């Protein structure tokens, strides 16, 4: 069985996946990074973990994270982000604007593409930048 924890797809294979498919896997990757960040950072009660996770993975927070990252992205990465941002999403949560949800979907598509390409180092670099900016604020 192939190693599903460490996929390494070709660029051609990743480009064949729909923007919403990339966002689907990217949502899970981003949530796992947030949860790992919180647990290893000393947040120990389940109530705090759930609250803090929800605050960081919601569309408005992901939209802010996307805005932070945009100037740091390569052209290829920006392309993955744009594909997700421009995806035709059918429903938007009540707690987010259309613009926020589009940016969040773009961020998730970017994280999904990097994960599937096997670029965990770049994922961690981008995620670390987001968390450092949150602490600075």
PDB file of C-alpha atoms in Angstrom:
ATOM      1  CA  UNK A   1       0.000   0.000   0.000  1.00  0.00           C
ATOM      2  CA  UNK A   2       1.291   3.446  -0.832  1.00  0.00           C
ATOM      3  CA  UNK A   3       2.206   5.869   1.965  1.00  0.00           C
ATOM      4  CA  UNK A   4      -0.878   8.072   2.255  1.00  0.00           C
ATOM      5  CA  UNK A   5       0.727  10.126   5.033  1.00  0.00           C
ATOM      6  CA  UNK A   6       3.428  11.281   2.646  1.00  0.00           C
ATOM      7  CA  UNK A   7       1.963  11.446  -0.848  1.00  0.00           C
ATOM      8  CA  UNK A   8       4.142  12.668  -3.666  1.00  0.00           C
ATOM      9  CA  UNK A   9       2.091  13.274  -6.779  1.00  0.00           C
ATOM     10  CA  UNK A  10       3.444  14.768  -9.957  1.00  0.00           C
ATOM     11  CA  UNK A  11       2.562  18.339 -10.823  1.00  0.00           C
ATOM     12  CA  UNK A  12       0.487  16.966 -13.693  1.00  0.00           C
ATOM     13  CA  UNK A  13      -1.511  14.737 -11.316  1.00  0.00           C
ATOM     14  CA  UNK A  14      -2.116  17.591  -8.864  1.00  0.00           C
ATOM     15  CA  UNK A  15      -3.195  19.898 -11.682  1.00  0.00           C
ATOM     16  CA  UNK A  16      -5.744  17.264 -12.743  1.00  0.00           C
ATOM     17  CA  UNK A  17      -7.473  17.488  -9.354  1.00  0.00           C
ATOM     18  CA  UNK A  18     -10.310  20.002  -9.136  1.00  0.00           C
ATOM     19  CA  UNK A  19      -9.839  23.161  -7.091  1.00  0.00           C
ATOM     20  CA  UNK A  20     -12.455  21.951  -4.633  1.00  0.00           C
ATOM     21  CA  UNK A  21     -10.699  18.575  -4.415  1.00  0.00           C
ATOM     22  CA  UNK A  22      -7.480  20.361  -3.477  1.00  0.00           C
ATOM     23  CA  UNK A  23      -9.377  22.484  -0.957  1.00  0.00           C
ATOM     24  CA  UNK A  24     -10.982  19.355   0.504  1.00  0.00           C
ATOM     25  CA  UNK A  25      -7.637  17.769   1.354  1.00  0.00           C
ATOM     26  CA  UNK A  26      -6.114  21.147   2.218  1.00  0.00           C
ATOM     27  CA  UNK A  27      -8.834  21.779   4.798  1.00  0.00           C
ATOM     28  CA  UNK A  28      -7.789  18.617   6.614  1.00  0.00           C
ATOM     29  CA  UNK A  29      -4.074  19.424   6.322  1.00  0.00           C
ATOM     30  CA  UNK A  30      -4.596  22.939   7.681  1.00  0.00           C
ATOM     31  CA  UNK A  31      -6.797  21.688  10.529  1.00  0.00           C
ATOM     32  CA  UNK A  32      -4.202  19.061  11.461  1.00  0.00           C
ATOM     33  CA  UNK A  33      -1.448  21.687  11.510  1.00  0.00           C
ATOM     34  CA  UNK A  34      -3.577  23.966  13.717  1.00  0.00           C
ATOM     35  CA  UNK A  35      -4.454  21.156  16.108  1.00  0.00           C
ATOM     36  CA  UNK A  36      -0.837  20.015  16.337  1.00  0.00           C
ATOM     37  CA  UNK A  37       0.283  23.605  16.914  1.00  0.00           C
ATOM     38  CA  UNK A  38      -2.216  24.045  19.752  1.00  0.00           C
ATOM     39  CA  UNK A  39      -1.580  20.702  21.449  1.00  0.00           C
ATOM     40  CA  UNK A  40       2.194  21.037  21.339  1.00  0.00           C
ATOM     41  CA  UNK A  41       1.929  24.648  22.490  1.00  0.00           C
ATOM     42  CA  UNK A  42       0.547  23.637  25.860  1.00  0.00           C
ATOM     43  CA  UNK A  43      -3.177  24.127  25.275  1.00  0.00           C
ATOM     44  CA  UNK A  44      -4.400  21.133  27.255  1.00  0.00           C
ATOM     45  CA  UNK A  45      -8.103  21.275  28.028  1.00  0.00           C
ATOM     46  CA  UNK A  46     -10.474  19.964  25.418  1.00  0.00           C
ATOM     47  CA  UNK A  47     -12.682  23.041  25.722  1.00  0.00           C
ATOM     48  CA  UNK A  48      -9.749  25.361  24.993  1.00  0.00           C
ATOM     49  CA  UNK A  49      -8.492  23.150  22.193  1.00  0.00           C
ATOM     50  CA  UNK A  50     -11.868  23.101  20.490  1.00  0.00           C
ATOM     51  CA  UNK A  51     -12.437  26.841  20.930  1.00  0.00           C
ATOM     52  CA  UNK A  52      -8.985  27.811  19.707  1.00  0.00           C
ATOM     53  CA  UNK A  53      -9.092  25.377  16.788  1.00  0.00           C
ATOM     54  CA  UNK A  54     -12.446  26.762  15.699  1.00  0.00           C
ATOM     55  CA  UNK A  55     -11.121  30.320  15.892  1.00  0.00           C
ATOM     56  CA  UNK A  56      -8.127  29.493  13.675  1.00  0.00           C
ATOM     57  CA  UNK A  57      -9.746  27.278  11.052  1.00  0.00           C
ATOM     58  CA  UNK A  58     -12.838  29.391  10.392  1.00  0.00           C
ATOM     59  CA  UNK A  59     -13.108  31.157   7.042  1.00  0.00           C
ATOM     60  CA  UNK A  60     -12.427  34.684   8.383  1.00  0.00           C
ATOM     61  CA  UNK A  61      -9.191  33.546  10.083  1.00  0.00           C
ATOM     62  CA  UNK A  62      -8.107  31.573   7.030  1.00  0.00           C
ATOM     63  CA  UNK A  63      -8.811  34.617   4.851  1.00  0.00           C
ATOM     64  CA  UNK A  64      -6.499  36.687   7.075  1.00  0.00           C
ATOM     65  CA  UNK A  65      -3.862  33.970   6.819  1.00  0.00           C
ATOM     66  CA  UNK A  66      -4.196  33.989   3.029  1.00  0.00           C
ATOM     67  CA  UNK A  67      -3.674  37.757   2.959  1.00  0.00           C
ATOM     68  CA  UNK A  68      -0.490  37.319   5.016  1.00  0.00           C
ATOM     69  CA  UNK A  69       0.884  34.651   2.709  1.00  0.00           C
ATOM     70  CA  UNK A  70       0.071  36.097  -0.714  1.00  0.00           C
ATOM     71  CA  UNK A  71       3.231  38.235  -0.988  1.00  0.00           C
ATOM     72  CA  UNK A  72       5.363  35.225  -0.009  1.00  0.00           C
ATOM     73  CA  UNK A  73       4.010  32.753  -2.562  1.00  0.00           C
ATOM     74  CA  UNK A  74       5.813  31.557  -5.655  1.00  0.00           C
ATOM     75  CA  UNK A  75       4.015  31.914  -8.979  1.00  0.00           C
ATOM     76  CA  UNK A  76       3.062  28.222  -8.904  1.00  0.00           C
ATOM     77  CA  UNK A  77       1.718  28.519  -5.356  1.00  0.00           C
ATOM     78  CA  UNK A  78      -0.217  31.658  -6.229  1.00  0.00           C
ATOM     79  CA  UNK A  79      -1.767  29.692  -9.086  1.00  0.00           C
ATOM     80  CA  UNK A  80      -3.025  27.003  -6.697  1.00  0.00           C
ATOM     81  CA  UNK A  81      -4.386  29.733  -4.422  1.00  0.00           C
ATOM     82  CA  UNK A  82      -6.196  31.451  -7.312  1.00  0.00           C
ATOM     83  CA  UNK A  83      -7.714  28.169  -8.483  1.00  0.00           C
ATOM     84  CA  UNK A  84      -9.212  27.635  -5.044  1.00  0.00           C
ATOM     85  CA  UNK A  85     -10.260  31.235  -4.587  1.00  0.00           C
ATOM     86  CA  UNK A  86     -12.053  31.253  -7.933  1.00  0.00           C
ATOM     87  CA  UNK A  87     -13.782  27.882  -7.425  1.00  0.00           C
ATOM     88  CA  UNK A  88     -17.536  27.869  -7.803  1.00  0.00           C
ATOM     89  CA  UNK A  89     -18.634  27.188  -4.229  1.00  0.00           C
ATOM     90  CA  UNK A  90     -22.329  26.455  -3.774  1.00  0.00           C
ATOM     91  CA  UNK A  91     -22.863  27.402  -0.144  1.00  0.00           C
ATOM     92  CA  UNK A  92     -21.135  29.843   2.166  1.00  0.00           C
ATOM     93  CA  UNK A  93     -21.352  29.641   5.976  1.00  0.00           C
ATOM     94  CA  UNK A  94     -23.326  32.390   7.698  1.00  0.00           C
ATOM     95  CA  UNK A  95     -20.323  33.530   9.731  1.00  0.00           C
ATOM     96  CA  UNK A  96     -18.257  34.433   6.642  1.00  0.00           C
ATOM     97  CA  UNK A  97     -18.556  36.777   3.716  1.00  0.00           C
ATOM     98  CA  UNK A  98     -18.253  35.508   0.164  1.00  0.00           C
ATOM     99  CA  UNK A  99     -14.824  37.165  -0.114  1.00  0.00           C
ATOM    100  CA  UNK A 100     -13.593  35.542   3.110  1.00  0.00           C
ATOM    101  CA  UNK A 101     -14.840  32.139   2.071  1.00  0.00           C
ATOM    102  CA  UNK A 102     -13.212  32.451  -1.340  1.00  0.00           C
ATOM    103  CA  UNK A 103      -9.866  33.373   0.223  1.00  0.00           C
ATOM    104  CA  UNK A 104     -10.189  30.512   2.725  1.00  0.00           C
ATOM    105  CA  UNK A 105     -10.903  28.073  -0.097  1.00  0.00           C
ATOM    106  CA  UNK A 106      -7.837  29.413  -1.907  1.00  0.00           C
ATOM    107  CA  UNK A 107      -5.676  28.860   1.171  1.00  0.00           C
ATOM    108  CA  UNK A 108      -7.008  25.324   1.552  1.00  0.00           C
ATOM    109  CA  UNK A 109      -6.364  24.560  -2.136  1.00  0.00           C
ATOM    110  CA  UNK A 110      -2.791  25.821  -1.743  1.00  0.00           C
ATOM    111  CA  UNK A 111      -2.191  23.652   1.331  1.00  0.00           C
ATOM    112  CA  UNK A 112      -3.801  20.674  -0.391  1.00  0.00           C
ATOM    113  CA  UNK A 113      -1.612  21.046  -3.474  1.00  0.00           C
ATOM    114  CA  UNK A 114       1.595  21.397  -1.459  1.00  0.00           C
ATOM    115  CA  UNK A 115       0.680  18.360   0.625  1.00  0.00           C
ATOM    116  CA  UNK A 116      -0.054  16.207  -2.413  1.00  0.00           C
ATOM    117  CA  UNK A 117       3.165  17.354  -4.082  1.00  0.00           C
ATOM    118  CA  UNK A 118       5.083  16.163  -1.016  1.00  0.00           C
ATOM    119  CA  UNK A 119       6.286  19.652  -0.110  1.00  0.00           C
ATOM    120  CA  UNK A 120       5.899  19.357   3.656  1.00  0.00           C
ATOM    121  CA  UNK A 121       8.868  21.663   4.303  1.00  0.00           C
ATOM    122  CA  UNK A 122       7.172  24.466   2.380  1.00  0.00           C
ATOM    123  CA  UNK A 123       3.862  23.775   4.135  1.00  0.00           C
ATOM    124  CA  UNK A 124       5.564  24.124   7.501  1.00  0.00           C
ATOM    125  CA  UNK A 125       7.374  27.271   6.385  1.00  0.00           C
ATOM    126  CA  UNK A 126       4.106  28.936   5.363  1.00  0.00           C
ATOM    127  CA  UNK A 127       2.226  27.725   8.438  1.00  0.00           C
ATOM    128  CA  UNK A 128       5.023  28.896  10.735  1.00  0.00           C
ATOM    129  CA  UNK A 129       4.852  32.336   9.148  1.00  0.00           C
ATOM    130  CA  UNK A 130       1.101  32.466   9.837  1.00  0.00           C
ATOM    131  CA  UNK A 131       1.519  31.463  13.489  1.00  0.00           C
ATOM    132  CA  UNK A 132       4.386  33.909  14.035  1.00  0.00           C
ATOM    133  CA  UNK A 133       2.248  36.727  12.665  1.00  0.00           C
ATOM    134  CA  UNK A 134      -0.640  35.760  14.960  1.00  0.00           C
ATOM    135  CA  UNK A 135       1.678  35.927  17.965  1.00  0.00           C
ATOM    136  CA  UNK A 136       3.050  39.288  16.871  1.00  0.00           C
ATOM    137  CA  UNK A 137      -0.465  40.759  16.655  1.00  0.00           C
TER     138      UNK A 137
END
